[in-house]
CSV table of N, CA and C in Angstrom, one decimal:
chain,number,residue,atom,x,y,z
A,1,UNK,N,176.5,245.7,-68.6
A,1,UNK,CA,175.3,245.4,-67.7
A,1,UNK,C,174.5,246.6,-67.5
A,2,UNK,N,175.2,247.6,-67.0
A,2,UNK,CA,174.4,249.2,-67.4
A,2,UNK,C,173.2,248.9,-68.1
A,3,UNK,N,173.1,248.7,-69.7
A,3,UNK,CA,172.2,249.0,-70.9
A,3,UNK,C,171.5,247.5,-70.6
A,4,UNK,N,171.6,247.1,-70.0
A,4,UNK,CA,170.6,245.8,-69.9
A,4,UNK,C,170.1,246.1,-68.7
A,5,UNK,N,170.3,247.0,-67.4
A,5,UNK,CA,169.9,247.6,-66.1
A,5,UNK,C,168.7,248.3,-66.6
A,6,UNK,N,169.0,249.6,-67.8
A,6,UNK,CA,168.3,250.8,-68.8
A,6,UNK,C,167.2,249.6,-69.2
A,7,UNK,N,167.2,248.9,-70.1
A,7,UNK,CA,166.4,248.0,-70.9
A,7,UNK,C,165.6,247.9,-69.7
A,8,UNK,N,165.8,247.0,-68.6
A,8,UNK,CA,164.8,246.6,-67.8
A,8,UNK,C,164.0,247.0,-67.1
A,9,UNK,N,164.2,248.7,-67.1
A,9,UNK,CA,163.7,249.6,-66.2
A,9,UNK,C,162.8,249.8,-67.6
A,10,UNK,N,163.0,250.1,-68.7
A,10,UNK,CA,161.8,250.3,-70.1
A,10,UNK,C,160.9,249.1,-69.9
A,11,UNK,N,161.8,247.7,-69.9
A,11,UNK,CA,160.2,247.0,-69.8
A,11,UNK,C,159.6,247.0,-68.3
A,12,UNK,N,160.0,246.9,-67.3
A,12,UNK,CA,159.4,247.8,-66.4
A,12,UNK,C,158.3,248.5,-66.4
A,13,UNK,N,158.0,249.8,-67.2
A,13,UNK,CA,157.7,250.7,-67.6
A,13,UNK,C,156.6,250.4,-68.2
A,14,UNK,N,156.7,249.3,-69.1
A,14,UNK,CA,156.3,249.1,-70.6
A,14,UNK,C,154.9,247.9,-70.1
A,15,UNK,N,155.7,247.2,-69.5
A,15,UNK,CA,154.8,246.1,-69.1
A,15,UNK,C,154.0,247.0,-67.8
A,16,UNK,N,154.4,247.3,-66.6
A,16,UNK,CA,153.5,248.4,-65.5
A,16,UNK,C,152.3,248.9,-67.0
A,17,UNK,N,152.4,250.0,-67.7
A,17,UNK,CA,151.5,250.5,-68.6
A,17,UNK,C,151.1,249.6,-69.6
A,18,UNK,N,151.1,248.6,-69.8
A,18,UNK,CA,150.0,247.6,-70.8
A,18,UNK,C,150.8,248.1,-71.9
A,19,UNK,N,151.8,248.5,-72.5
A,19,UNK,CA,152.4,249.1,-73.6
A,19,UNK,C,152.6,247.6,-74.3
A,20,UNK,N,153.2,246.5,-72.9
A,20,UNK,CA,153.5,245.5,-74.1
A,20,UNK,C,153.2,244.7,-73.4
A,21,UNK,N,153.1,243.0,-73.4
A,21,UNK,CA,152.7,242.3,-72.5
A,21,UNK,C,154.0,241.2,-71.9
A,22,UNK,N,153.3,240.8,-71.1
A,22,UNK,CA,154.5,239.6,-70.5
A,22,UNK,C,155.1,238.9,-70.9
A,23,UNK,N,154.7,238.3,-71.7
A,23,UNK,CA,155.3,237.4,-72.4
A,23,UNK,C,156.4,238.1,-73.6
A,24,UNK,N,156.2,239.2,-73.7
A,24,UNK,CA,157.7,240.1,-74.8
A,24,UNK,C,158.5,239.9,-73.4
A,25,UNK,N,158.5,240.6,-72.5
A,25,UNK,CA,159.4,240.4,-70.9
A,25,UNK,C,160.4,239.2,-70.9
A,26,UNK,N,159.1,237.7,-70.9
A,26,UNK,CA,159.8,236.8,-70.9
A,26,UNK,C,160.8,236.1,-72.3
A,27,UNK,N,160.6,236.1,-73.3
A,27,UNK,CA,161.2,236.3,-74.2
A,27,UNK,C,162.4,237.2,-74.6
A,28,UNK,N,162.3,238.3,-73.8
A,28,UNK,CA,163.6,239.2,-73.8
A,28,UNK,C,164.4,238.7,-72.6
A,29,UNK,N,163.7,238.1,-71.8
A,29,UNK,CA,164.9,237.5,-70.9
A,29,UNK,C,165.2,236.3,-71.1
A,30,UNK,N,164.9,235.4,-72.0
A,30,UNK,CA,165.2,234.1,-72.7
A,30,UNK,C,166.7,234.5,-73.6
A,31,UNK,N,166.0,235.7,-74.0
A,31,UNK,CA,166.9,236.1,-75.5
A,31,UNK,C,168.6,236.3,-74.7
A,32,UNK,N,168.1,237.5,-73.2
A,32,UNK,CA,169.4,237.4,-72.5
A,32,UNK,C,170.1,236.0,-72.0
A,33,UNK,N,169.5,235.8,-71.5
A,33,UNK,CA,170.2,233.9,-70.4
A,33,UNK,C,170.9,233.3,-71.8
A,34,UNK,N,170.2,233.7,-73.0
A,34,UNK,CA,170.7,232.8,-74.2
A,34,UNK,C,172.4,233.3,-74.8
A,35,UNK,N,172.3,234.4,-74.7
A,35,UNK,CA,173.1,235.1,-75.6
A,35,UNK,C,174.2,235.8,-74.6
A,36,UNK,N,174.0,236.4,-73.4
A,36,UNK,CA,174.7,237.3,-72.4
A,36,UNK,C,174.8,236.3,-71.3
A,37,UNK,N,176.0,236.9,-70.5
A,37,UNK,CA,176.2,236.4,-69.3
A,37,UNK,C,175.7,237.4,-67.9
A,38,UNK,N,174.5,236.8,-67.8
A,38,UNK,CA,173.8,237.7,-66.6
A,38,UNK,C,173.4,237.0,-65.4
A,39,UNK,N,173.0,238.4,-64.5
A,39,UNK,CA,172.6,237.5,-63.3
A,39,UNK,C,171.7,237.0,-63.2
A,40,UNK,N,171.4,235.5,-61.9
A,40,UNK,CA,170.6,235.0,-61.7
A,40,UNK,C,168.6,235.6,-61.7
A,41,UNK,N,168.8,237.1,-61.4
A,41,UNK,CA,167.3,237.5,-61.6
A,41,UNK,C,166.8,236.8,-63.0
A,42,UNK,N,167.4,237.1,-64.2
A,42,UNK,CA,167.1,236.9,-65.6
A,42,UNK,C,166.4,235.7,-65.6
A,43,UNK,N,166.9,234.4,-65.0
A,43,UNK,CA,166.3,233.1,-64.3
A,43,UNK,C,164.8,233.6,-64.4
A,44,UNK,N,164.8,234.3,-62.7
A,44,UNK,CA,163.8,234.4,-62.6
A,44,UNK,C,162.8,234.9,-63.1
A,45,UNK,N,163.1,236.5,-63.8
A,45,UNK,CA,162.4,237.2,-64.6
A,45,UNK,C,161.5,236.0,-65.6
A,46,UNK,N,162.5,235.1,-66.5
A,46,UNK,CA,162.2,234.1,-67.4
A,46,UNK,C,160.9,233.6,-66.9
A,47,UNK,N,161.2,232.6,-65.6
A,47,UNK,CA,160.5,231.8,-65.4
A,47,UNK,C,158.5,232.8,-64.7
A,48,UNK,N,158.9,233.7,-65.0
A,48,UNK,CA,158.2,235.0,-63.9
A,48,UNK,C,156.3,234.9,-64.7
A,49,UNK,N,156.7,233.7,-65.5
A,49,UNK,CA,155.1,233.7,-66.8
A,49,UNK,C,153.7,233.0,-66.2
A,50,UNK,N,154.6,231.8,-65.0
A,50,UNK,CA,153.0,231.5,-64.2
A,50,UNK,C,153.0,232.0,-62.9
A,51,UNK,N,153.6,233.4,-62.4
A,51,UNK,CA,154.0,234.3,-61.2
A,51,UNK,C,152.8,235.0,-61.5
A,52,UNK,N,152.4,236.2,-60.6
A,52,UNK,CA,151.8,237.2,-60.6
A,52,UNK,C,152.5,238.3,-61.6
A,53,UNK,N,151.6,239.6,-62.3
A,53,UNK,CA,152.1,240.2,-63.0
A,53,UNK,C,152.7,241.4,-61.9
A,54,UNK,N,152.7,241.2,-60.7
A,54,UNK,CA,153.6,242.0,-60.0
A,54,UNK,C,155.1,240.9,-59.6
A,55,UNK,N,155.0,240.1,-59.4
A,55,UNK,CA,156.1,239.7,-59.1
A,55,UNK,C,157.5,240.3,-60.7
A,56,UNK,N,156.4,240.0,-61.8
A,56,UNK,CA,157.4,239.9,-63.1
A,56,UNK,C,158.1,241.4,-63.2
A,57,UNK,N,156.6,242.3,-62.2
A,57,UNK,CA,157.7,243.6,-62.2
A,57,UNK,C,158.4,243.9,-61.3
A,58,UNK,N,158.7,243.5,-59.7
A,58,UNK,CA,159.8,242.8,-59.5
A,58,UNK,C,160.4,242.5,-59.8
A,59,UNK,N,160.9,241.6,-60.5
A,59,UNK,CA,161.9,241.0,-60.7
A,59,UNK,C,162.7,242.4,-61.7
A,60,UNK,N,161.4,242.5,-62.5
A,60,UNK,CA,162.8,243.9,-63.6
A,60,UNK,C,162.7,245.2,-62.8
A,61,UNK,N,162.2,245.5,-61.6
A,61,UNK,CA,162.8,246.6,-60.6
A,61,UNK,C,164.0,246.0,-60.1
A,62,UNK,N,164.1,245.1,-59.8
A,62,UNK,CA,165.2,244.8,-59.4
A,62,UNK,C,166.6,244.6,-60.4
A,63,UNK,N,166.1,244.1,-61.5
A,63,UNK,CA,167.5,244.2,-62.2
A,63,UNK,C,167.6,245.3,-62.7
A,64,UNK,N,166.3,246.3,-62.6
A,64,UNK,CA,167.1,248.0,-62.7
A,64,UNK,C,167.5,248.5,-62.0
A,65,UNK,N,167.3,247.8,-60.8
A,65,UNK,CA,168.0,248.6,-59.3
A,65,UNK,C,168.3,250.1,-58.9
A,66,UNK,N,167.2,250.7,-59.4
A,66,UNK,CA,167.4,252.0,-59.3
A,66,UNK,C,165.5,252.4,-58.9
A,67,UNK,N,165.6,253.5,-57.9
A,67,UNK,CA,164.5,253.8,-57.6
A,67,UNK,C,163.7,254.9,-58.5
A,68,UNK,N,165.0,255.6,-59.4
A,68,UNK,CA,164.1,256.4,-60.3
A,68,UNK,C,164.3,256.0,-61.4
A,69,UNK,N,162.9,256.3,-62.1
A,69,UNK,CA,162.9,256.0,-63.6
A,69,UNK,C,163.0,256.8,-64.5
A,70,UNK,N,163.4,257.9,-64.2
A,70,UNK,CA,163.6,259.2,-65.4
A,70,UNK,C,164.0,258.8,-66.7
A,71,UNK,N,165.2,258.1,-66.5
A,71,UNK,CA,165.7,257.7,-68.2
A,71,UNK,C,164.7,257.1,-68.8
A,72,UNK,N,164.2,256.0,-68.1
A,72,UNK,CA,163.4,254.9,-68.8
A,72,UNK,C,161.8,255.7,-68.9
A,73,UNK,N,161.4,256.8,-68.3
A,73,UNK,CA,160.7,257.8,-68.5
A,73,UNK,C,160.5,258.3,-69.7
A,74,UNK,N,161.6,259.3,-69.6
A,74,UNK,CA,162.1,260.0,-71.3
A,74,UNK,C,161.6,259.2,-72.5
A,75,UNK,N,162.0,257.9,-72.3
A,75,UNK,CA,162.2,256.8,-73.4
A,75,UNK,C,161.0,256.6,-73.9
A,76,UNK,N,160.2,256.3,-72.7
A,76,UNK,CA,158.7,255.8,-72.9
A,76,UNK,C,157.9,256.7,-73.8
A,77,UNK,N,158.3,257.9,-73.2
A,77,UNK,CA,157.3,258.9,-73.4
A,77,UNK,C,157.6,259.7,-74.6
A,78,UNK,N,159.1,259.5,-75.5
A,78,UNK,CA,159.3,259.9,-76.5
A,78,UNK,C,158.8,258.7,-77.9
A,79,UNK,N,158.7,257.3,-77.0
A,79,UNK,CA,157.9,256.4,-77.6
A,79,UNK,C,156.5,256.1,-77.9
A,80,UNK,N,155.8,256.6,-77.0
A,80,UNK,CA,154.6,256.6,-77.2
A,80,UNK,C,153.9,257.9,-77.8
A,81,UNK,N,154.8,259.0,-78.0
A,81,UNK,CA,154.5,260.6,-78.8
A,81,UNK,C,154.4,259.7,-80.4
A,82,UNK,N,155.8,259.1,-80.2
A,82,UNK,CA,156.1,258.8,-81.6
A,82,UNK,C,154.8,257.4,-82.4
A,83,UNK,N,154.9,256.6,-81.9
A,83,UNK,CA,153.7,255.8,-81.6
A,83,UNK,C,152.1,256.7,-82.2
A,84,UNK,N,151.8,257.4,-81.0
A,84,UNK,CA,150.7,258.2,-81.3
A,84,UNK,C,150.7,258.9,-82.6
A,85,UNK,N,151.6,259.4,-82.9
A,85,UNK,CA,152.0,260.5,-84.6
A,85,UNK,C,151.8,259.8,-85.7
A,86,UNK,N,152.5,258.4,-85.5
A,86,UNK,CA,152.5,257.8,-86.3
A,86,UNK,C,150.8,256.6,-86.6
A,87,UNK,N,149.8,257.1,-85.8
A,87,UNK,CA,148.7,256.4,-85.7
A,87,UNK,C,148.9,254.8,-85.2
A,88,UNK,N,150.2,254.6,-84.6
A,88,UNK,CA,150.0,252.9,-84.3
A,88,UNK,C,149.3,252.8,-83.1
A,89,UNK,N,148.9,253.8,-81.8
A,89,UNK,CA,148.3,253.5,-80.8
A,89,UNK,C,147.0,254.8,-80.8
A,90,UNK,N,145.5,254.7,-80.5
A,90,UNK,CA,144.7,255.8,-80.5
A,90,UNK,C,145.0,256.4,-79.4
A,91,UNK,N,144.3,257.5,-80.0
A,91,UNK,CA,144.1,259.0,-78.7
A,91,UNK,C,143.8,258.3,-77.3
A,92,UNK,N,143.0,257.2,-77.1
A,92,UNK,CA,143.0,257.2,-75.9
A,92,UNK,C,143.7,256.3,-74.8
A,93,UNK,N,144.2,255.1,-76.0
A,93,UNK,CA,145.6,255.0,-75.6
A,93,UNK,C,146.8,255.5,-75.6
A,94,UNK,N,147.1,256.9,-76.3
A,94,UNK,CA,147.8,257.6,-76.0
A,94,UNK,C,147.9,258.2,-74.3
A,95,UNK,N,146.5,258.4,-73.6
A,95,UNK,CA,146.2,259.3,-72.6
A,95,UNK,C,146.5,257.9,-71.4
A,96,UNK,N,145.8,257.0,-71.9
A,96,UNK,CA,146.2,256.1,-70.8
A,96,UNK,C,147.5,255.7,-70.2
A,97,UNK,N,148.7,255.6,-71.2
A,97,UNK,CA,150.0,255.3,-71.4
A,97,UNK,C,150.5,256.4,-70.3
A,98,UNK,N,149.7,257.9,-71.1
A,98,UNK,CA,150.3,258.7,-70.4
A,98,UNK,C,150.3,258.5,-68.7
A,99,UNK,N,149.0,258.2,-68.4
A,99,UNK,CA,148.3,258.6,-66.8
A,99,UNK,C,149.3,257.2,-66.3
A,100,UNK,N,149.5,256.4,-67.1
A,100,UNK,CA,149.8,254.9,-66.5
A,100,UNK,C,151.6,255.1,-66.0
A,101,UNK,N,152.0,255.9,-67.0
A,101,UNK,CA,153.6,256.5,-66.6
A,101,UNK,C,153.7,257.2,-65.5
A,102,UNK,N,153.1,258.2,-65.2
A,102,UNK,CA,152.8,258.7,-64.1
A,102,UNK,C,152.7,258.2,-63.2
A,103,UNK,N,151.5,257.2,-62.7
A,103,UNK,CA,151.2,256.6,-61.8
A,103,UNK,C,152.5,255.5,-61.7
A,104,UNK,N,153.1,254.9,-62.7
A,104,UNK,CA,153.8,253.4,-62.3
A,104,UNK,C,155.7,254.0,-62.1
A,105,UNK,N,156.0,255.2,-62.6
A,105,UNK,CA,157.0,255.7,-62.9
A,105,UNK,C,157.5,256.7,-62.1
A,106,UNK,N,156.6,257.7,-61.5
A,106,UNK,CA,157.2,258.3,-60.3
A,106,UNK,C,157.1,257.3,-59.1
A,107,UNK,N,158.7,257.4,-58.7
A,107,UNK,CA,158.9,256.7,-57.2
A,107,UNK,C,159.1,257.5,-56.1
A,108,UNK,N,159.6,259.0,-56.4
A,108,UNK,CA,159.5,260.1,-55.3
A,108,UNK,C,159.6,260.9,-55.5
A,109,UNK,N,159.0,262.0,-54.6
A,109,UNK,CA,158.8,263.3,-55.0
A,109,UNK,C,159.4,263.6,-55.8
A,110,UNK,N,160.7,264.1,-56.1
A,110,UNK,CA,160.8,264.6,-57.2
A,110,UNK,C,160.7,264.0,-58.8
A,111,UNK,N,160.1,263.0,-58.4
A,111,UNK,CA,160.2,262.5,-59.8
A,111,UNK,C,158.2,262.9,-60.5
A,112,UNK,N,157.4,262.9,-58.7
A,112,UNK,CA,156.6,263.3,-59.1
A,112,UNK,C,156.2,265.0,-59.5
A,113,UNK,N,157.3,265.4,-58.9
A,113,UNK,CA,157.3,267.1,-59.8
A,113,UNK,C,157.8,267.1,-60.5
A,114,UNK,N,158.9,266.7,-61.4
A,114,UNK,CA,159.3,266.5,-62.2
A,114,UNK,C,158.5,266.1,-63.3
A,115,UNK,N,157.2,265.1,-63.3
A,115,UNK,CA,156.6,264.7,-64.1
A,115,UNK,C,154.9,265.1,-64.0
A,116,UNK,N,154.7,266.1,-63.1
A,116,UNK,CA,153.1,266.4,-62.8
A,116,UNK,C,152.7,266.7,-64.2
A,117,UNK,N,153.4,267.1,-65.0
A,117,UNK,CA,152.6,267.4,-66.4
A,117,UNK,C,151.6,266.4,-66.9
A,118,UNK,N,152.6,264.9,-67.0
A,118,UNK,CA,151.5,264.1,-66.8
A,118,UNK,C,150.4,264.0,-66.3
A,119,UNK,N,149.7,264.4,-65.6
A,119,UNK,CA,148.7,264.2,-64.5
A,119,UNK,C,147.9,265.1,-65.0
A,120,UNK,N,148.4,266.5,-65.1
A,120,UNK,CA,147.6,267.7,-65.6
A,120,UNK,C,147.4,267.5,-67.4
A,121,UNK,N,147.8,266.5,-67.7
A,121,UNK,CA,147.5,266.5,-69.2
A,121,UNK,C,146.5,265.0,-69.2
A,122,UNK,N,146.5,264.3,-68.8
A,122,UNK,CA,145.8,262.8,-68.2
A,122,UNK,C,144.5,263.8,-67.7
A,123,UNK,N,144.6,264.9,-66.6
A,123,UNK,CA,143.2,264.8,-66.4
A,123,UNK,C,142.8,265.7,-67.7
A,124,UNK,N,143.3,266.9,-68.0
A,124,UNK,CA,142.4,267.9,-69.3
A,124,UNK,C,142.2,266.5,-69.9
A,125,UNK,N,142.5,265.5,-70.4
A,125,UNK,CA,142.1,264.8,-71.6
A,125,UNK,C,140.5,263.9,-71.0
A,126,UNK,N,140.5,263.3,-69.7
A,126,UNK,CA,139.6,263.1,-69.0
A,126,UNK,C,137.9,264.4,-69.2
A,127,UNK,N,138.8,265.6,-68.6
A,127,UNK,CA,137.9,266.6,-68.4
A,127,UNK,C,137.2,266.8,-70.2
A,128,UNK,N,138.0,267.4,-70.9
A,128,UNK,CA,137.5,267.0,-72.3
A,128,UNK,C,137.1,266.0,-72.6
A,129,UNK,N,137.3,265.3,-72.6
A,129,UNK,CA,136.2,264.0,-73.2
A,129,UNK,C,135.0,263.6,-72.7
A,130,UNK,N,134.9,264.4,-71.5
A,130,UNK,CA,133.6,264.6,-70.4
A,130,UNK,C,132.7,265.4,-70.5
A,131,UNK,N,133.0,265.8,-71.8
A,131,UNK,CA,132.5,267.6,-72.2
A,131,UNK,C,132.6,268.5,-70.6
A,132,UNK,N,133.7,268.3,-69.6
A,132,UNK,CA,133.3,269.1,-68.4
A,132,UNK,C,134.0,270.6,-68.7
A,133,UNK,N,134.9,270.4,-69.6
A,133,UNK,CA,136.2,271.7,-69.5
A,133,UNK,C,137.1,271.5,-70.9
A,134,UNK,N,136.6,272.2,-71.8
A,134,UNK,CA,137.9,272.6,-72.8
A,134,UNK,C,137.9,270.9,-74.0
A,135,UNK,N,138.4,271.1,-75.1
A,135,UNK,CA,138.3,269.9,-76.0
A,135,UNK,C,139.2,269.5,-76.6
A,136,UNK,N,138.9,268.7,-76.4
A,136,UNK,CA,140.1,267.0,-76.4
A,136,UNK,C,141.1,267.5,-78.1
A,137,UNK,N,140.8,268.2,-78.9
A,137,UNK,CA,141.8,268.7,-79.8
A,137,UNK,C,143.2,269.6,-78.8
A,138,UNK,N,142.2,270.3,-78.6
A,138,UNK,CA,143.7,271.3,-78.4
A,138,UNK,C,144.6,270.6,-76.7
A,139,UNK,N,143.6,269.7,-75.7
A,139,UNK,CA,144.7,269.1,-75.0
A,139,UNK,C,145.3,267.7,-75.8
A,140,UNK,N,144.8,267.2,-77.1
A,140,UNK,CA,145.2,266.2,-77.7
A,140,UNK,C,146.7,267.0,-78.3
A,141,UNK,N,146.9,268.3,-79.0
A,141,UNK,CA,147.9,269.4,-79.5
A,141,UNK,C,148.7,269.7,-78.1
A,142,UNK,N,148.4,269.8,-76.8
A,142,UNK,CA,148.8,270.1,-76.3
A,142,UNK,C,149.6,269.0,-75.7
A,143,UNK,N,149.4,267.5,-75.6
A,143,UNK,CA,150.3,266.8,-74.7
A,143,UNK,C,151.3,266.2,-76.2
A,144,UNK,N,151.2,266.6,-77.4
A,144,UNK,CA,152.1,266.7,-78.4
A,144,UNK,C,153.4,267.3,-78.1
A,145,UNK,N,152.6,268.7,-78.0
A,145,UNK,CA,153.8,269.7,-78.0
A,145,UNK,C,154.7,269.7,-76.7
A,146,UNK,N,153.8,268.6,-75.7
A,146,UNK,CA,154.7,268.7,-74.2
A,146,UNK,C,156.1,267.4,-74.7
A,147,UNK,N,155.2,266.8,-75.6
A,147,UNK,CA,156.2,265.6,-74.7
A,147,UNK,C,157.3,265.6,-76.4
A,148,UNK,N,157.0,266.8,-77.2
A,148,UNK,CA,158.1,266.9,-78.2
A,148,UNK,C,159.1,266.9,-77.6
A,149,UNK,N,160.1,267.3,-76.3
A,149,UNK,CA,161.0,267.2,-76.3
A,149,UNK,C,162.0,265.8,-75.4
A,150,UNK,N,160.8,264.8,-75.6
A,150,UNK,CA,161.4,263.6,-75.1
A,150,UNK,C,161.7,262.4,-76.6
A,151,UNK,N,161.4,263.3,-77.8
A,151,UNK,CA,161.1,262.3,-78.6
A,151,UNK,C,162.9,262.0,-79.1
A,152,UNK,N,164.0,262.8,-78.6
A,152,UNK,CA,165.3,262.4,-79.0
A,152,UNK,C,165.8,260.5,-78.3
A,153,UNK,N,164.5,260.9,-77.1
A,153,UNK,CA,165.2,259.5,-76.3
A,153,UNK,C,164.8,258.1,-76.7
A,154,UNK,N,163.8,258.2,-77.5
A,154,UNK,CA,163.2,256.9,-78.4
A,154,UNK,C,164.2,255.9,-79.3
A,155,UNK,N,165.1,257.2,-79.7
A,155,UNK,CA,166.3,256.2,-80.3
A,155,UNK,C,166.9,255.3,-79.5
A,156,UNK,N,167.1,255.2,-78.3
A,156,UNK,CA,167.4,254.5,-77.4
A,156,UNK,C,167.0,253.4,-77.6
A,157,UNK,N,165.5,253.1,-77.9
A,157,UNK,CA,165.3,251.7,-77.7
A,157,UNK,C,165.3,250.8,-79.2
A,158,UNK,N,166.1,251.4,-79.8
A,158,UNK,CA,166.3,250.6,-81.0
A,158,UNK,C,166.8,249.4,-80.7
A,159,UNK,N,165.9,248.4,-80.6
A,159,UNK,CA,166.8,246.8,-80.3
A,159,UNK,C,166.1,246.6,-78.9
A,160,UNK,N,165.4,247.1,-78.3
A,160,UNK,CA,165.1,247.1,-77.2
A,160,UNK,C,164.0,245.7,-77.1
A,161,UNK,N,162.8,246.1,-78.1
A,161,UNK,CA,161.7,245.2,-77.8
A,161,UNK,C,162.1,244.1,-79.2
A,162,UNK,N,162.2,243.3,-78.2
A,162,UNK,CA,162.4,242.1,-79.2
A,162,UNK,C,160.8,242.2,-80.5
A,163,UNK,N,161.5,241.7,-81.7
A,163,UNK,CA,160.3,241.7,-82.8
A,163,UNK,C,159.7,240.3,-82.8
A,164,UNK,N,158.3,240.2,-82.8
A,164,UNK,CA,157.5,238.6,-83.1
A,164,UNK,C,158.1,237.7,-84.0
């Protein structure tokens, strides 16, 4: 149950930042009710497709039941480096993802010092593309070289997002 807690805190994560939409959510919790013996949230989660898109995240804060997201953090953000390298999401959805982790991902202080990099790389990318301060190459090099060392936790989600 652990690694299905982890999972839910990634789509959590995943769905909060537009990374993937609700309907993969509902479908990963079809896939569970089908295959695993879980608790009644998964129900809910399931049925969570003519709910509000806050209830759906609800429901998988709660079957991650944990108020920090650091792991499911790491994961995101070694996913979406990897993503960006590989050209499957643009530069500025790369920045968005970033600012959206941030915002949806820290639950308390320390998760927000722990992660202010975010913020300070969300805004240079802002300020650069504003022409107000400094250019969008070297903070585009720079939120590379930050978030290289989350890219071990990507393996993690091998199996995670269900495929179409």
């Amino acid at each position: 149950m652990k690694d299905l807690k982890n999972k839910a805190g990634i789509y959590y994560l995943a769905v909060a930042t537009g990374y993937i939409g609700r309907s993969d959510v509902i479908r990963w919790a079809d896939c569970c009710i089908e295959h695993l013996d879980v608790p009644y949230d998964f129900i809910e989660l399931s049925l969570s497709g003519s709910k509000s898109i806050e209830d759906t995240l609800s429901f998988l804060k709660t079957i991650y039941g944990k108020n920090s997201f650091v792991t499911p953090m790491y994961i995101m953000l070694g996913l979406i480096r990897s993503d960006f390298i590989k050209q499957k999401i643009s530069e500025n959805d790369f920045f968005t993802y970033i600012f959206r982790l941030y915002t949806h991902g820290c639950m308390s202080d320390k998760d927000v010092v722990e992660f202010s990099f975010l913020d300070r790389l969300s805004d240079g990318y802002y300020l650069a593309t504003e022409g107000i301060y400094g250019n969008t190459e070297c903070v585009v090099q720079e939120a590379i070289d930050e978030l290289k060392r989350f890219e071990e936790y990507k393996s993690y989600l091998e199996g995670v997002f269900l495929e179409e």
